[in-house]
Coordinates of C-alpha atoms and ligand atoms in Angstrom, one line a residue:
X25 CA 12.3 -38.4 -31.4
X26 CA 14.7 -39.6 -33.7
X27 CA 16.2 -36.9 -36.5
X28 CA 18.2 -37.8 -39.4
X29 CA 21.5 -38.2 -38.6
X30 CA 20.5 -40.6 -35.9
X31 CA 20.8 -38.8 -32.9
X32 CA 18.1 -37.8 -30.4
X33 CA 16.7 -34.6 -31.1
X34 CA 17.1 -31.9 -28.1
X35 CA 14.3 -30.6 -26.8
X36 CA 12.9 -27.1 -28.0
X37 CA 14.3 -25.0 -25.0
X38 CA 17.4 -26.5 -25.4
X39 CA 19.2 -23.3 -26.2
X40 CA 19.5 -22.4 -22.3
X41 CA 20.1 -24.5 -19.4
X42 CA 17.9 -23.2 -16.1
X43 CA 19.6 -24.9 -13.5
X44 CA 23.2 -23.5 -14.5
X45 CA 22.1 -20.0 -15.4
X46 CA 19.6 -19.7 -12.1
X47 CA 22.5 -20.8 -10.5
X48 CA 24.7 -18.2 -12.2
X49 CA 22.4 -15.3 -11.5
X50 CA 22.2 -16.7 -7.6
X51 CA 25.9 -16.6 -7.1
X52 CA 26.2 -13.0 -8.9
X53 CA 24.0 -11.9 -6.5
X54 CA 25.7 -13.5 -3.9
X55 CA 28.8 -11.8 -4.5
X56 CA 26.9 -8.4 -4.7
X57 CA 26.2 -8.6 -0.8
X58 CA 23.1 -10.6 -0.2
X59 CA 23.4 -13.0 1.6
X60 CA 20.1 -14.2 3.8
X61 CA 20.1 -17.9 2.5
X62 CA 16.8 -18.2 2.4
X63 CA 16.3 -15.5 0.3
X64 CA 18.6 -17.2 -2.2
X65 CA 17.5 -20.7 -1.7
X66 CA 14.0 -19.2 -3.1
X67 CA 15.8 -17.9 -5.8
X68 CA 17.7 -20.8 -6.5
X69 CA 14.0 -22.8 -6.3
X70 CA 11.7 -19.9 -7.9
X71 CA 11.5 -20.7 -12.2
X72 CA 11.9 -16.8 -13.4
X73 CA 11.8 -18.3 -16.8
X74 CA 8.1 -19.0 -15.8
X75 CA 7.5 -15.3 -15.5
X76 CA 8.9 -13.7 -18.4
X77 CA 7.0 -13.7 -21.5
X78 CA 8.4 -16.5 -24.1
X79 CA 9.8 -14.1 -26.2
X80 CA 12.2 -13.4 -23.1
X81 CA 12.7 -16.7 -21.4
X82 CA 16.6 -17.3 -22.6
X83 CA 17.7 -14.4 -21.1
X84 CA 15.3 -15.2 -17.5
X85 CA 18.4 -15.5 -15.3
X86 CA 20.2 -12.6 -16.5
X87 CA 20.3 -9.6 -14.1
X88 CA 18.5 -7.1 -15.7
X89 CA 14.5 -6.2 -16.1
X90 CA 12.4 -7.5 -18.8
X91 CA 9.2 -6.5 -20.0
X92 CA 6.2 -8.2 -19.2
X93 CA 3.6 -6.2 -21.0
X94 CA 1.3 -3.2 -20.3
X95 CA 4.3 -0.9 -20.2
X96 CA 5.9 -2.9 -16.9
X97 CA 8.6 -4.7 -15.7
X98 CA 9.7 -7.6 -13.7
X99 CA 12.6 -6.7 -11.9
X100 CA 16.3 -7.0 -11.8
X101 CA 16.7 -10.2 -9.9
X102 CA 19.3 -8.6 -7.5
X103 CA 16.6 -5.5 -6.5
X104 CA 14.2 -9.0 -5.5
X105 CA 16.6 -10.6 -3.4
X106 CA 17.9 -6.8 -2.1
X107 CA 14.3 -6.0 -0.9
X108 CA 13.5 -9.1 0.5
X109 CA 16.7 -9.7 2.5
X110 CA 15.7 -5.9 3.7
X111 CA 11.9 -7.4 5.0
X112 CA 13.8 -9.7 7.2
X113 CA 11.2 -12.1 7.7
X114 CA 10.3 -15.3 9.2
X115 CA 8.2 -18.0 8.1
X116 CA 4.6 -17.4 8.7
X117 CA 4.9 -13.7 8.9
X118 CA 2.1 -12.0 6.8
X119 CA 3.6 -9.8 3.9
X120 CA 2.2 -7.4 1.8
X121 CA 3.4 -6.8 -1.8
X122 CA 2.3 -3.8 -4.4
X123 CA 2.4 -4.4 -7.6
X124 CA 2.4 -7.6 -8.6
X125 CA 3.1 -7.7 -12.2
X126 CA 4.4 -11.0 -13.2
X127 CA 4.0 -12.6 -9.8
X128 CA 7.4 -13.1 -9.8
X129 CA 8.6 -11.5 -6.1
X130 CA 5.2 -12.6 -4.5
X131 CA 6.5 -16.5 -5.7
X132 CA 9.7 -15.6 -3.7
X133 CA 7.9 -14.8 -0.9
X134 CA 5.5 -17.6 -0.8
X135 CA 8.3 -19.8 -1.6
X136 CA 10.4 -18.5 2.1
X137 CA 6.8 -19.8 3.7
X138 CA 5.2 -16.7 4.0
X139 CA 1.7 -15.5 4.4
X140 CA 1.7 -13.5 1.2
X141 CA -1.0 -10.9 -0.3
X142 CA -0.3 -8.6 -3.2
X143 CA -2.2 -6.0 -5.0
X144 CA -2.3 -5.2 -8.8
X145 CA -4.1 -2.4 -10.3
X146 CA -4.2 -3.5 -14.7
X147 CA -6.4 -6.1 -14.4
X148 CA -4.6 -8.1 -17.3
X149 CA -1.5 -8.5 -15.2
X150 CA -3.8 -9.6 -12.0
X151 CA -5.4 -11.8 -13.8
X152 CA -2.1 -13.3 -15.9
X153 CA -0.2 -13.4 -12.5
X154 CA -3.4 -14.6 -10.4
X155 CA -3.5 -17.7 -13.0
X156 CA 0.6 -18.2 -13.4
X157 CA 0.8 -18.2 -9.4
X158 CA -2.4 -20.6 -9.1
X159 CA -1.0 -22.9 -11.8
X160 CA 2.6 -22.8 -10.2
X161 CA 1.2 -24.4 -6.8
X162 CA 2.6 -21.0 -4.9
X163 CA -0.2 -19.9 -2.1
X164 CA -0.7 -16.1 -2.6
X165 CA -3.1 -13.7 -1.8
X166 CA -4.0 -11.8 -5.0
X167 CA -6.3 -8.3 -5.2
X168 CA -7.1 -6.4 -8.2
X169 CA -7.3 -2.6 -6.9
X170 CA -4.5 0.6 -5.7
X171 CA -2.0 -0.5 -3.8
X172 CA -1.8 3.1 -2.1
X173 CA -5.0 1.5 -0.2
X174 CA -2.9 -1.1 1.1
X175 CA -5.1 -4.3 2.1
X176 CA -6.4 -3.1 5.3
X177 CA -8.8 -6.2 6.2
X178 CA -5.5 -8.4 6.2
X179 CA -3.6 -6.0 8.3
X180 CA -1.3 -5.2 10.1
X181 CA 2.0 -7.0 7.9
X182 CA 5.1 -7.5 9.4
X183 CA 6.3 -6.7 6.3
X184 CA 5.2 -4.4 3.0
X185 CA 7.5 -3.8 0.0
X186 CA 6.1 -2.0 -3.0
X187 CA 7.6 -2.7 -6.6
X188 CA 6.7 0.5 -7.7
X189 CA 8.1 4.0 -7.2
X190 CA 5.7 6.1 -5.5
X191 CA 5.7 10.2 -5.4
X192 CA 5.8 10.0 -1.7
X193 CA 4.6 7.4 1.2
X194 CA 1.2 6.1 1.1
X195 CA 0.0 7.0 4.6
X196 CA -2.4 3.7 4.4
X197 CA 0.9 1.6 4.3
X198 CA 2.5 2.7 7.2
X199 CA -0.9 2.8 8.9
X200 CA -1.0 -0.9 8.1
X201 CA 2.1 -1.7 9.0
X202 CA 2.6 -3.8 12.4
X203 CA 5.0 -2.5 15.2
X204 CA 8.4 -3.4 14.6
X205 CA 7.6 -4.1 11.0
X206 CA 9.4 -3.0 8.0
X207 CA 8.4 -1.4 4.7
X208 CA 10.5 -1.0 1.7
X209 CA 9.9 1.2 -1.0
X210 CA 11.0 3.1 -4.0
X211 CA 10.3 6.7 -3.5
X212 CA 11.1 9.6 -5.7
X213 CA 9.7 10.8 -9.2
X214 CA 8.5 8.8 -12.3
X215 CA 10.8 8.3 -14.7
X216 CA 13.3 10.4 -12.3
X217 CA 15.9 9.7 -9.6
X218 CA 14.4 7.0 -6.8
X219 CA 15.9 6.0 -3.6
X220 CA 15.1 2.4 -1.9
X221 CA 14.0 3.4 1.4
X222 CA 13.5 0.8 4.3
X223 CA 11.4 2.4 7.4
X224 CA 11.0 0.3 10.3
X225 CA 7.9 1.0 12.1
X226 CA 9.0 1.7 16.2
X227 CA 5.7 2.7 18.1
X228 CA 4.8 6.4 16.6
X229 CA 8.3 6.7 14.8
X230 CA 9.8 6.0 11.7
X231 CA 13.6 4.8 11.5
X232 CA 14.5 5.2 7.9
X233 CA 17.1 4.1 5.8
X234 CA 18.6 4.9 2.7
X235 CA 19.3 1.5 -0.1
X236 CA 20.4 3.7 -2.7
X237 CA 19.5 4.9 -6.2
X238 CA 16.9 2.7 -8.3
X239 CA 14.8 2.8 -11.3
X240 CA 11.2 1.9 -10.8
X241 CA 8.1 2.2 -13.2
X242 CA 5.5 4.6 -11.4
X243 CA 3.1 3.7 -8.6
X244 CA 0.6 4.9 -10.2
X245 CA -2.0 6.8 -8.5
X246 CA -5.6 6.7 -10.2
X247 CA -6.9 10.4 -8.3
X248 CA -4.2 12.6 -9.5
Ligands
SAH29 N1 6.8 -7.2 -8.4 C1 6.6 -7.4 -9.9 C2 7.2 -6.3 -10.7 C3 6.3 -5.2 -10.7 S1 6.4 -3.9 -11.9 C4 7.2 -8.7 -10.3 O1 7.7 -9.4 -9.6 O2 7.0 -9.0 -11.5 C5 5.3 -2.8 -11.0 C6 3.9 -3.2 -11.0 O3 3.2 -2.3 -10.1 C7 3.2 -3.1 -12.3 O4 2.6 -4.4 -12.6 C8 2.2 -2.0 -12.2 O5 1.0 -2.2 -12.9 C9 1.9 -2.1 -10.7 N2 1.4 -0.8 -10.1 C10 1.7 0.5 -10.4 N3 0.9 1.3 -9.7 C11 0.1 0.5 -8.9 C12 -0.8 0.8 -7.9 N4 -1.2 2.1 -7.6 N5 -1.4 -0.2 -7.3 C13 -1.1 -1.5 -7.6 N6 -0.2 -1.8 -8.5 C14 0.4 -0.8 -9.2

């Protein structure tokens, strides 16, 4: 298209450039001590901007949460490479996310090649993320329901990670959790102080360890 004064008119999103900004966010979190490459290869690959509402999408590659309706969040890009460097896993390995939301961390994981199934419980970010994930070409697993449920008929996972802070740990996910596997998890009070807990399942024990502080929305649980 050709505007007035002759020159070639830029395209609408013109105002942000994704390759130098994803790259920007990839080397901040880099330098902040991650540094699995495949976890940052998907994040270098993985379009956030594709997963933020429009209103949102020149700030995508920033390192902060944005608001993706229904009172949630996709989170801080660094907490998504942080948690999934802390899964440790290998192509092939079956994963299981909850919380969905935006379909975002579930990409990342599909992305690294791995068997990924994630549960959402509003059924308008299921079905936005469901559609988004499908539409994207990433394979994914999706289920409308409570994540404290876990997905048992796909168990065990080598790995779980839940993007929501629960009150304590759902029994069902370390029941579903395969020997040697790990689960990470925000743990504390809604709204409150959280701590990023990794547990590696060994036989009938649980090693823990503690990521630090964090701000979750609530995994909610529908029976209390
Ligand atoms: N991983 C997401 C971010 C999730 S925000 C992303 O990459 O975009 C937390 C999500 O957990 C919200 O979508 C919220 O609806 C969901 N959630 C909260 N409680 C839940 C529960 N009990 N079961 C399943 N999903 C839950």
């Amino acid at each position: 298209m050709i505007n007035p004064s002759g020159l070639v008119a830029k395209p609408f999103n013109f105002h942000y450039n994704r390759n130098m900004n994803q790259e920007a966010m990839v080397t901040l979190i880099r330098r902040r001590g991650v540094s699995d490459t495949r976890v940052l290869d998907a994040m270098l690959r993985v379009p956030r901007h594709e997963f933020v509402p429009y209103a949102q999408r020149a700030c995508a590659y920033d390192d902060h949460p944005l608001p993706i309706g229904e009172q949630q969040t996709i989170s801080q890009p660094y907490i998504v490479a942080l948690m999934t460097e802390m899964l440790a896993l290998q192509p092939g390995e079956k994963v299981l996310e909850l919380g969905t939301g935006s379909g975002y961390q579930a990409a990342i994981l599909a992305d690294m090649g791995l068997d990924v199934y994630t549960v959402e419980r509003i059924p308008e970010l299921y079905e936005t993320a469901r559609a988004r994930l499908e539409t994207l070409a990433y394979s994914v697993h999706c289920k409308l329901g409570d994540g404290h449920e876990g997905w048992a008929e796909f168990a065990p996972y080598t790995g779980i990670i839940a993007t929501a802070a629960a009150t304590e740990v759902p029994p069902a996910l370390i029941e579903q959790l395969a020997d040697g596997g790990r689960l990470v998890i925000p743990v504390g009070p809604p709204h409150g102080y959280q701590v990023l807990w990794k547990f590696i399942k060994q036989g009938e024990y649980l090693e823990r360890f503690n990521l630090g502080g964090v701000a979750f929305v609530p995994f909610v649980h529908d029976t209390t």
